[in-house]
Coordinates of C-alpha atoms in Angstrom, one line a residue:
X893 CA -40.3 -13.9 5.3
X894 CA -41.6 -17.5 5.2
X895 CA -41.9 -18.8 8.7
X896 CA -40.9 -22.4 9.5
X897 CA -42.1 -22.8 13.1
X898 CA -39.8 -25.9 13.6
X899 CA -36.8 -23.8 12.9
X900 CA -38.0 -20.8 14.8
X901 CA -38.6 -22.8 17.9
X902 CA -35.3 -24.8 17.3
X903 CA -37.2 -28.1 17.3
X904 CA -35.2 -29.3 14.3
X905 CA -32.5 -30.4 16.7
X906 CA -34.9 -32.9 18.2
X907 CA -35.8 -36.3 16.8
X908 CA -39.1 -35.9 15.1
X909 CA -40.8 -38.6 17.1
X910 CA -40.1 -36.7 20.3
X911 CA -41.9 -33.5 19.2
X912 CA -45.2 -33.4 21.1
X913 CA -47.6 -30.5 21.9
X914 CA -45.9 -30.3 25.4
X915 CA -42.4 -30.2 23.6
X916 CA -43.6 -27.4 21.3
X917 CA -45.1 -25.3 24.2
X918 CA -42.0 -25.7 26.2
X919 CA -39.8 -24.6 23.4
X920 CA -42.1 -21.6 22.9
X921 CA -41.9 -20.6 26.6
X922 CA -38.1 -20.9 26.6
X923 CA -37.9 -18.6 23.5
X924 CA -40.2 -16.0 25.1
X925 CA -38.0 -15.9 28.1
X926 CA -34.9 -15.5 25.9
X927 CA -36.3 -12.6 23.8
X928 CA -37.0 -10.7 27.1
X929 CA -33.3 -10.7 28.0
X930 CA -31.6 -10.5 24.6
X931 CA -32.3 -9.8 20.9
X932 CA -33.0 -12.9 18.9
X933 CA -33.4 -12.9 15.1
X934 CA -34.9 -15.3 12.6
X935 CA -34.2 -14.8 8.9
X936 CA -33.0 -11.3 9.5
X937 CA -36.1 -10.3 11.7
X938 CA -36.2 -9.7 15.4
X939 CA -38.3 -12.5 17.0
X940 CA -41.4 -11.3 18.8
X941 CA -44.0 -13.0 21.0
X942 CA -46.5 -12.7 18.2
X943 CA -44.2 -14.7 15.9
X944 CA -43.8 -17.3 18.6
X945 CA -47.5 -17.7 19.2
X946 CA -48.1 -18.0 15.4
X947 CA -45.4 -20.7 15.3
X948 CA -47.3 -22.7 18.0
X949 CA -50.6 -22.2 16.1
X950 CA -49.0 -23.6 12.9
X951 CA -47.9 -26.9 14.7
X952 CA -51.3 -27.9 16.1
X953 CA -51.5 -31.1 14.1
X954 CA -49.1 -34.1 13.7
X955 CA -49.2 -33.7 9.9
X956 CA -48.1 -30.1 10.2
X957 CA -45.2 -31.0 12.5
X958 CA -44.0 -33.7 10.2
X959 CA -44.3 -31.4 7.2
X960 CA -42.4 -28.4 8.7
X961 CA -39.8 -30.8 10.2
X962 CA -39.3 -32.2 6.7
X963 CA -38.8 -28.7 5.2
X964 CA -36.3 -27.9 8.0
X965 CA -34.4 -31.1 7.1
X966 CA -34.2 -30.1 3.5
X967 CA -33.7 -26.3 3.4
X968 CA -32.8 -26.2 -0.4
X969 CA -36.1 -27.9 -1.1
X970 CA -37.9 -25.4 1.1
X971 CA -36.3 -22.5 -0.8
X972 CA -37.2 -24.1 -4.1
X973 CA -40.8 -24.4 -3.0
X974 CA -40.8 -20.8 -2.0
X975 CA -40.1 -19.7 -5.5
X976 CA -36.3 -19.8 -6.1
X977 CA -36.1 -21.4 -9.5
X978 CA -32.3 -21.6 -9.7
X979 CA -31.5 -23.5 -6.5
X980 CA -30.3 -27.2 -6.6
X981 CA -32.4 -29.2 -4.2
X982 CA -31.1 -32.1 -2.1
X983 CA -30.9 -35.3 -4.1
X984 CA -33.0 -37.3 -1.6
X985 CA -35.4 -34.5 -0.8
X986 CA -38.2 -35.9 -3.0
X987 CA -37.9 -39.5 -2.0
X988 CA -40.6 -39.3 0.5
X989 CA -42.9 -42.0 1.8
X990 CA -45.0 -40.1 4.2
X991 CA -48.4 -39.6 2.6
X992 CA -49.1 -36.3 4.3
X993 CA -45.8 -34.8 3.3
X994 CA -46.1 -36.1 -0.2
X995 CA -49.5 -34.5 -0.4
X996 CA -48.2 -31.2 0.9
X997 CA -45.3 -31.3 -1.8
X998 CA -47.9 -32.0 -4.5
X999 CA -50.0 -29.1 -3.6
X1000 CA -47.1 -26.8 -4.1
X1001 CA -45.3 -28.5 -6.9
X1002 CA -48.2 -29.2 -9.2
X1003 CA -49.3 -25.6 -9.8
X1004 CA -45.6 -24.6 -10.0
X1005 CA -45.0 -27.2 -12.8
X1006 CA -48.1 -26.0 -14.6
X1007 CA -47.2 -22.4 -14.4
X1008 CA -43.6 -23.1 -15.5
X1009 CA -44.8 -25.0 -18.6
X1010 CA -47.4 -22.4 -19.5
X1011 CA -44.8 -19.6 -19.2
X1012 CA -42.4 -21.5 -21.4
X1013 CA -45.1 -22.1 -24.0
X1014 CA -46.0 -18.4 -24.0
X1015 CA -42.5 -17.1 -24.2
X1016 CA -40.4 -20.1 -25.2
X1017 CA -38.0 -19.4 -22.3
X1018 CA -37.0 -22.9 -21.3
X1019 CA -34.2 -22.3 -18.6
X1020 CA -36.7 -22.5 -15.7
X1021 CA -38.4 -25.5 -17.3
X1022 CA -35.2 -27.4 -17.7
X1023 CA -34.1 -26.6 -14.2
X1024 CA -37.5 -27.6 -12.8
X1025 CA -37.4 -30.9 -14.7
X1026 CA -33.9 -31.7 -13.4
X1027 CA -35.1 -31.2 -9.8
X1028 CA -38.3 -33.3 -10.3
X1029 CA -36.2 -36.1 -11.8
X1030 CA -35.0 -36.7 -8.2
X1031 CA -38.5 -38.1 -7.5
X1032 CA -40.0 -41.4 -8.5
X1033 CA -41.9 -41.5 -11.8
X1034 CA -45.4 -41.9 -10.1
X1035 CA -44.7 -38.7 -8.1
X1036 CA -43.6 -36.9 -11.3
X1037 CA -46.8 -38.0 -13.2
X1038 CA -48.9 -36.5 -10.5
X1039 CA -46.9 -33.3 -10.4
X1040 CA -47.1 -32.9 -14.2
X1041 CA -50.7 -34.0 -14.7
X1042 CA -52.1 -30.5 -15.5
X1043 CA -49.1 -29.8 -17.6
X1044 CA -49.7 -32.9 -19.6
X1045 CA -53.3 -31.8 -20.0
X1046 CA -52.1 -28.5 -21.6
X1047 CA -49.8 -30.5 -24.0
X1048 CA -52.7 -32.9 -24.8
X1049 CA -54.9 -29.9 -25.8
X1050 CA -52.1 -28.8 -28.2
X1051 CA -52.0 -32.3 -29.7
X1052 CA -55.8 -32.4 -30.1
X1053 CA -55.6 -29.1 -31.9
X1054 CA -53.2 -30.7 -34.5
X1055 CA -55.7 -33.4 -35.3
X1056 CA -58.5 -30.8 -35.6
X1057 CA -56.2 -28.8 -37.9
X1058 CA -55.8 -31.8 -40.1
X1059 CA -59.6 -32.2 -40.5
X1060 CA -60.0 -28.4 -41.2
X1061 CA -57.3 -28.6 -43.8
X1062 CA -59.3 -31.1 -45.7
X1063 CA -62.2 -28.7 -46.0
X1064 CA -60.6 -25.2 -45.9
X1065 CA -57.9 -24.7 -48.5
X1066 CA -57.3 -21.1 -47.2
X1067 CA -55.6 -22.7 -44.1
X1068 CA -52.8 -23.9 -46.2
X1069 CA -51.9 -20.4 -47.1
X1070 CA -52.0 -19.3 -43.5
X1071 CA -49.6 -22.1 -42.5
X1072 CA -46.9 -21.3 -45.0
X1073 CA -45.0 -19.3 -42.4
X1074 CA -45.5 -22.1 -39.8
X1075 CA -46.2 -19.4 -37.2
X1076 CA -49.2 -21.4 -35.9
X1077 CA -46.9 -24.3 -35.0
X1078 CA -44.2 -22.1 -33.5
X1079 CA -46.7 -20.5 -31.2
X1080 CA -48.7 -23.6 -30.2
X1081 CA -46.0 -26.3 -30.2
X1082 CA -42.6 -24.5 -29.9
X1083 CA -39.9 -26.9 -30.4
X1084 CA -37.5 -25.7 -27.7
X1085 CA -40.2 -26.1 -25.1
X1086 CA -41.3 -29.5 -26.3
X1087 CA -37.7 -30.7 -26.2
X1088 CA -37.1 -29.2 -22.7
X1089 CA -39.9 -31.3 -21.1
X1090 CA -38.6 -34.2 -19.1
X1091 CA -38.5 -37.5 -21.0
X1092 CA -39.6 -39.5 -18.1
X1093 CA -43.1 -38.0 -18.3
X1094 CA -43.5 -36.4 -21.7
X1095 CA -41.7 -38.7 -24.3
X1096 CA -44.9 -40.4 -25.3
X1097 CA -46.8 -37.1 -25.7
X1098 CA -44.0 -35.6 -27.8
X1099 CA -44.0 -38.7 -30.1
X1100 CA -47.8 -38.3 -30.5
X1101 CA -47.3 -34.7 -31.5
X1102 CA -44.7 -35.7 -34.1
X1103 CA -47.2 -38.3 -35.5
X1104 CA -49.9 -35.8 -35.7
X1105 CA -47.6 -33.6 -37.7
X1106 CA -46.7 -36.6 -39.7
X1107 CA -50.4 -37.2 -40.6
X1108 CA -50.6 -33.5 -41.7
X1109 CA -47.4 -34.1 -43.9
X1110 CA -49.0 -37.2 -45.3
X1111 CA -52.2 -35.4 -46.4
X1112 CA -50.3 -32.4 -47.8
X1113 CA -47.7 -34.3 -49.6
X1114 CA -49.9 -34.5 -52.7
X1115 CA -52.0 -31.4 -52.1
X1116 CA -49.2 -29.0 -51.3
X1117 CA -45.7 -30.7 -51.2
X1118 CA -43.9 -27.5 -50.5
X1119 CA -45.9 -26.9 -47.3
X1120 CA -45.7 -30.6 -46.4
X1121 CA -41.9 -30.3 -46.6
X1122 CA -41.8 -27.3 -44.4
X1123 CA -44.0 -29.0 -41.7
X1124 CA -41.9 -32.3 -41.9
X1125 CA -38.7 -30.2 -41.4
X1126 CA -40.4 -28.7 -38.3
X1127 CA -41.5 -32.1 -36.9
X1128 CA -38.1 -33.8 -37.3
X1129 CA -36.5 -31.2 -34.9
X1130 CA -38.8 -32.5 -32.1
X1131 CA -37.1 -35.1 -30.0
X1132 CA -38.8 -38.5 -30.4
X1133 CA -38.3 -42.1 -31.4
X1134 CA -34.9 -42.1 -33.3
X1135 CA -36.2 -44.7 -35.9
X1136 CA -39.2 -42.6 -36.6
X1137 CA -37.1 -39.4 -36.8
X1138 CA -34.8 -41.0 -39.3
X1139 CA -37.6 -42.2 -41.5
X1140 CA -39.1 -38.7 -41.4
X1141 CA -35.7 -37.3 -42.4
X1142 CA -35.8 -39.5 -45.5
X1143 CA -39.2 -38.2 -46.4
X1144 CA -37.9 -34.8 -46.1
X1145 CA -35.2 -35.4 -48.7
X1146 CA -37.7 -37.1 -51.1
X1147 CA -40.2 -34.2 -50.7
X1148 CA -37.3 -31.8 -51.3
X1149 CA -36.9 -33.4 -54.7
X1150 CA -40.6 -33.3 -55.5
X1151 CA -41.2 -29.8 -54.3
X1152 CA -38.1 -28.5 -56.2
X1153 CA -39.2 -30.2 -59.4
X1154 CA -35.7 -31.8 -59.8
X1155 CA -35.0 -34.9 -61.8
X1156 CA -32.3 -37.4 -60.8
X1157 CA -30.6 -39.9 -62.9
X1158 CA -30.5 -43.6 -61.9
X1159 CA -26.9 -43.1 -60.7
X1160 CA -28.0 -40.8 -57.8
X1161 CA -27.0 -42.5 -54.5
X1162 CA -28.4 -43.7 -51.1
X1163 CA -27.2 -41.0 -48.7
X1164 CA -28.5 -37.9 -50.4
X1165 CA -32.0 -39.0 -51.3
X1166 CA -34.2 -41.1 -49.4
X1167 CA -37.3 -43.4 -49.6
X1168 CA -40.7 -42.6 -48.2
X1169 CA -41.5 -43.0 -44.5
X1170 CA -42.6 -46.6 -43.9
X1171 CA -44.8 -46.4 -40.9
X1172 CA -46.4 -43.1 -39.9
X1173 CA -48.7 -44.3 -37.2
X1174 CA -50.8 -47.3 -36.2
X1175 CA -54.3 -45.9 -35.7
X1176 CA -56.9 -48.5 -34.8
X1177 CA -56.2 -51.5 -37.0
X1178 CA -55.0 -49.5 -40.0
X1179 CA -51.3 -48.8 -40.9
X1180 CA -50.9 -45.5 -42.7
X1181 CA -48.1 -44.9 -45.1
X1182 CA -46.6 -41.9 -46.8
X1183 CA -47.3 -42.6 -50.5
X1184 CA -46.8 -41.2 -53.9
X1185 CA -43.0 -41.2 -54.0
X1186 CA -40.8 -42.7 -56.7
X1187 CA -38.7 -45.5 -55.3
X1188 CA -36.3 -45.1 -58.2
X1189 CA -35.2 -41.9 -56.5
X1190 CA -33.2 -44.1 -54.0
X1191 CA -29.8 -43.4 -55.6
X1192 CA -26.9 -41.1 -55.4
X1193 CA -24.0 -39.9 -57.6
X1194 CA -21.2 -41.9 -56.1
X1195 CA -18.8 -40.6 -58.8
X1196 CA -18.9 -37.0 -57.6
X1197 CA -15.4 -35.6 -57.7
X1198 CA -14.1 -33.3 -55.0
X1199 CA -13.4 -29.8 -56.1
X1200 CA -9.9 -28.8 -56.6
X1201 CA -8.0 -25.7 -55.6
X1202 CA -6.2 -23.8 -58.3
X1203 CA -4.0 -20.7 -58.8
X1204 CA -4.3 -17.9 -61.3
X1205 CA -1.5 -15.5 -61.9
X1206 CA -0.2 -15.4 -58.3
X1207 CA -3.8 -15.4 -56.8
X1208 CA -4.5 -18.3 -54.4
X1209 CA -7.9 -19.7 -54.3
X1210 CA -9.6 -21.5 -51.5
X1211 CA -11.3 -24.9 -52.0
X1212 CA -14.7 -25.0 -53.6
X1213 CA -17.5 -25.9 -51.1
X1214 CA -19.1 -29.2 -51.9
X1215 CA -22.5 -28.7 -53.5
X1216 CA -24.1 -31.0 -50.9
X1217 CA -23.3 -28.3 -48.3
X1218 CA -25.2 -25.5 -50.1
X1219 CA -28.3 -27.2 -51.4
X1220 CA -30.2 -26.4 -48.1
X1221 CA -29.6 -22.7 -48.3
X1222 CA -33.2 -22.1 -49.5
X1223 CA -34.3 -23.0 -46.0
X1224 CA -34.3 -20.7 -42.9
X1225 CA -31.1 -21.4 -40.9
X1226 CA -32.8 -23.3 -38.0
X1227 CA -34.2 -26.0 -40.4
X1228 CA -31.1 -26.7 -42.5
X1229 CA -29.3 -29.1 -40.3
X1230 CA -32.5 -31.2 -39.7
X1231 CA -33.0 -31.5 -43.5
X1232 CA -29.4 -32.8 -43.8
X1233 CA -29.1 -34.7 -40.5
X1234 CA -28.2 -37.9 -42.3
X1235 CA -25.1 -36.4 -43.8
X1236 CA -23.3 -35.8 -40.5
X1237 CA -22.4 -38.0 -37.5
X1238 CA -22.3 -35.3 -34.9
X1239 CA -18.8 -36.5 -33.8
X1240 CA -16.2 -33.7 -33.7
X1241 CA -12.4 -33.5 -33.6
X1242 CA -10.1 -30.7 -33.9
X1243 CA -10.8 -28.8 -37.2
X1244 CA -14.2 -30.3 -37.6
X1245 CA -17.0 -28.1 -39.2
X1246 CA -20.2 -29.6 -37.5
X1247 CA -22.4 -26.8 -38.8
X1248 CA -21.2 -26.8 -42.4
X1249 CA -24.6 -27.9 -43.8
X1250 CA -26.3 -25.0 -41.9
X1251 CA -23.6 -22.3 -42.6
X1252 CA -21.3 -23.3 -45.6
X1253 CA -18.3 -21.2 -46.2
X1254 CA -17.6 -19.2 -49.4
X1255 CA -14.7 -19.9 -51.8
X1256 CA -12.0 -17.5 -50.7
X1257 CA -9.2 -15.9 -52.7
X1258 CA -6.1 -13.8 -52.1
X1259 CA -2.6 -14.4 -50.7
X1260 CA -2.2 -17.6 -48.8
X1261 CA -1.8 -16.9 -45.1
X1262 CA -1.5 -18.9 -41.9
X1263 CA -2.9 -18.3 -38.4
X1264 CA -2.4 -20.6 -35.5
X1265 CA -5.4 -20.6 -33.3
X1266 CA -4.8 -21.5 -29.6
X1267 CA -7.8 -22.9 -27.7
X1268 CA -9.2 -21.5 -24.6
X1269 CA -8.0 -22.7 -21.3
X1270 CA -11.2 -24.3 -20.2
X1271 CA -13.8 -24.1 -22.9
X1272 CA -14.0 -25.8 -26.3
X1273 CA -15.0 -23.6 -29.1
X1274 CA -16.7 -23.6 -32.5
X1275 CA -15.1 -20.7 -34.4
X1276 CA -16.4 -19.0 -37.6
X1277 CA -13.7 -17.1 -39.4
X1278 CA -14.2 -14.0 -41.5
X1279 CA -11.8 -12.3 -43.9
X1280 CA -13.4 -8.9 -44.4
X1281 CA -16.9 -9.8 -45.5
X1282 CA -16.0 -13.3 -46.6
X1283 CA -16.8 -16.2 -44.3
X1284 CA -13.8 -18.4 -45.0
X1285 CA -13.7 -21.2 -42.4
X1286 CA -15.5 -23.0 -39.6
X1287 CA -13.5 -25.1 -37.0
X1288 CA -14.1 -26.9 -33.7
X1289 CA -11.1 -26.1 -31.5
X1290 CA -10.9 -28.1 -28.3
X1291 CA -9.6 -26.3 -25.1
X1292 CA -5.8 -26.0 -24.9
X1293 CA -5.3 -27.3 -28.5
X1294 CA -3.7 -25.6 -31.5
X1295 CA -5.3 -25.4 -34.9
X1296 CA -3.7 -24.1 -38.1
X1297 CA -5.9 -21.9 -40.2
X1298 CA -4.5 -21.8 -43.7
X1299 CA -6.6 -19.8 -46.2
X1300 CA -6.2 -17.3 -49.0
X1301 CA -7.1 -13.9 -47.6
X1302 CA -7.8 -10.7 -49.4
X1303 CA -6.2 -7.8 -47.5
X1304 CA -5.2 -10.2 -44.6
X1305 CA -7.8 -9.1 -42.0
X1306 CA -9.3 -11.8 -39.8
X1307 CA -12.3 -11.5 -37.4
X1308 CA -14.3 -14.2 -35.6
X1309 CA -17.7 -15.2 -34.3
X1310 CA -17.3 -17.8 -31.6
X1311 CA -19.5 -20.4 -29.7
X1312 CA -17.8 -21.4 -26.4
X1313 CA -19.1 -24.5 -24.7
X1314 CA -18.5 -27.7 -22.8
X1315 CA -19.5 -31.4 -23.0
X1316 CA -20.1 -31.8 -26.7
X1317 CA -22.7 -34.6 -27.4
X1318 CA -22.9 -36.2 -30.8
X1319 CA -26.5 -37.1 -30.1
X1320 CA -27.6 -33.6 -29.2
X1321 CA -29.3 -31.5 -31.7
X1322 CA -27.8 -28.1 -32.7
X1323 CA -29.9 -25.0 -32.9
X1324 CA -30.1 -25.5 -36.6
X1325 CA -31.1 -29.1 -36.3
X1326 CA -27.8 -30.9 -37.2
X1327 CA -26.4 -33.7 -35.1
X1328 CA -24.0 -32.8 -32.3
X1329 CA -23.8 -29.7 -30.0
X1330 CA -22.6 -28.4 -26.7
X1331 CA -24.7 -29.5 -23.7
X1332 CA -23.2 -27.3 -21.0
X1333 CA -21.9 -23.8 -20.4
X1334 CA -22.7 -22.4 -23.9
X1335 CA -21.8 -18.8 -24.7
X1336 CA -22.1 -16.9 -27.9
X1337 CA -19.6 -14.1 -28.9
X1338 CA -20.2 -12.0 -32.0
X1339 CA -17.7 -9.8 -33.9
X1340 CA -17.5 -7.2 -31.1
X1341 CA -17.2 -9.8 -28.3
X1342 CA -13.4 -9.2 -28.0
X1343 CA -13.0 -12.9 -26.8
X1344 CA -9.7 -13.3 -28.6
X1345 CA -6.2 -11.9 -28.2
X1346 CA -5.8 -9.9 -30.2
X1347 CA -9.5 -9.0 -30.6
X1348 CA -9.1 -8.6 -34.4
X1349 CA -6.2 -9.1 -36.7
X1350 CA -6.0 -6.2 -39.1
X1351 CA -3.3 -7.5 -41.4
X1352 CA -2.2 -11.2 -41.0
X1353 CA 1.4 -11.6 -41.7
X1354 CA 2.9 -14.7 -43.2
X1355 CA 2.1 -16.6 -40.1
X1356 CA 0.3 -15.1 -37.0
X1357 CA -1.2 -16.4 -33.7
X1358 CA -4.7 -15.8 -32.3
X1359 CA -5.7 -16.9 -28.7
X1360 CA -9.2 -17.7 -27.8
X1361 CA -10.2 -16.1 -24.5
X1362 CA -13.5 -17.0 -23.1
X1363 CA -13.0 -15.1 -19.9
X1364 CA -12.8 -11.8 -22.0
X1365 CA -16.4 -12.4 -23.1
X1366 CA -18.3 -9.9 -20.8
X1367 CA -22.0 -10.6 -20.2
X1368 CA -22.9 -7.3 -21.8
X1369 CA -21.2 -8.4 -25.1
X1370 CA -22.6 -11.9 -25.1
X1371 CA -25.3 -12.7 -27.6
X1372 CA -28.4 -14.8 -27.3
X1373 CA -28.5 -18.0 -29.4
X1374 CA -31.0 -16.8 -32.0
X1375 CA -29.3 -13.4 -32.2
X1376 CA -26.0 -15.0 -32.8
X1377 CA -27.2 -17.3 -35.6
X1378 CA -29.2 -14.5 -37.2
X1379 CA -26.0 -12.3 -37.3
X1380 CA -24.0 -15.3 -38.7
X1381 CA -26.7 -15.8 -41.4
X1382 CA -26.6 -12.1 -42.2
X1383 CA -22.9 -12.0 -42.9
X1384 CA -22.6 -15.5 -44.2

């Protein structure tokens, strides 16, 4: 039990200016008389004279009176300070002018912020960090800066480590081999944690980390272009200056050509290959550039013809997947969308396939069949359809809408993996780095989630109906984000 003496003595019903030492002692005496004649409880415990005397002791100074009175005024804030990391504090609770109360809040919130950031960096669990940031955003920027001061120091040490790594790379070639798996970056500067830090305080630091990574990419672009490409793809997933991120995406595509040893004709076009980054960072008086790239690579084949469906002796064939969807498959799934971010707007409508560059479908064959998909009552959904082992379609299905799936199917079976969510934001980044994703209430259902009615169609007839049912997705059958996409990748 955390004792608030103002609440125990019921002084929260007074105006704060009227609470004097005489008022406090009078309230204590009345409560002692009361507990001698009846049972009085506070936070589920029976009130004793020892508790009352302790309450009086805690209120010996005016600063203590104001502080405890403030906590009694904002009970959700008080609960949050006591360790409840899920509660939503009062909107105005951190808009405080009293210096003593502000100092009291800082003494509790500062170590809480540092611990939350450190735990997130150690385990990349970001839910508490996101919630903490939303609560602190109710305070002024100056107050937030003070709360996050130690947390910023942690991040600064990680940034300094990147600059030190750059210097070591120049003298120790063995480090390049150690970095091939990017495990160092995933441990020291995990992207989910960086992106979960509040923009109001950490946006500049995030940008400096991106620039430090950019310098490493710049150095390695000639020494080890394959490693430079991997690091650039990692850096572009960190939220930062959109213009810088766009330029970095262009470098990624050009490095892709160099590291793959591919040659392009002069007819290759603007949206599939890109020029080198223009400005990496202004350091001192010097402007550093990514160099060594062939500007003649700024072209694209605008004459590419779409693939056509065709039949063969009664066998229906699904459409050929555009080659531009498959050229990133040599990457791990969570880097594909970042490498192809320029190819998608992030905007969705019914039937859209926003993750097609991350998880392209296969060309299907069989008897042409139709299934009407009815959207969930409250959640939008991104559905991945499977015909046996074949991944045949991907579709965004808004709530309460109807989508006609029309594909050739061998044997006619149909199963699904589903992402339910709300508030799609075209500017959000998906788990695989592509533009656009749900920003609220995201839930992942694998093959055994039973989140459809029926759960599985064994034999699709000429035309069938499948209902999406988010309410059937039990917590025990829900998958984590990484687990879901690893499973999708396995069966893709």
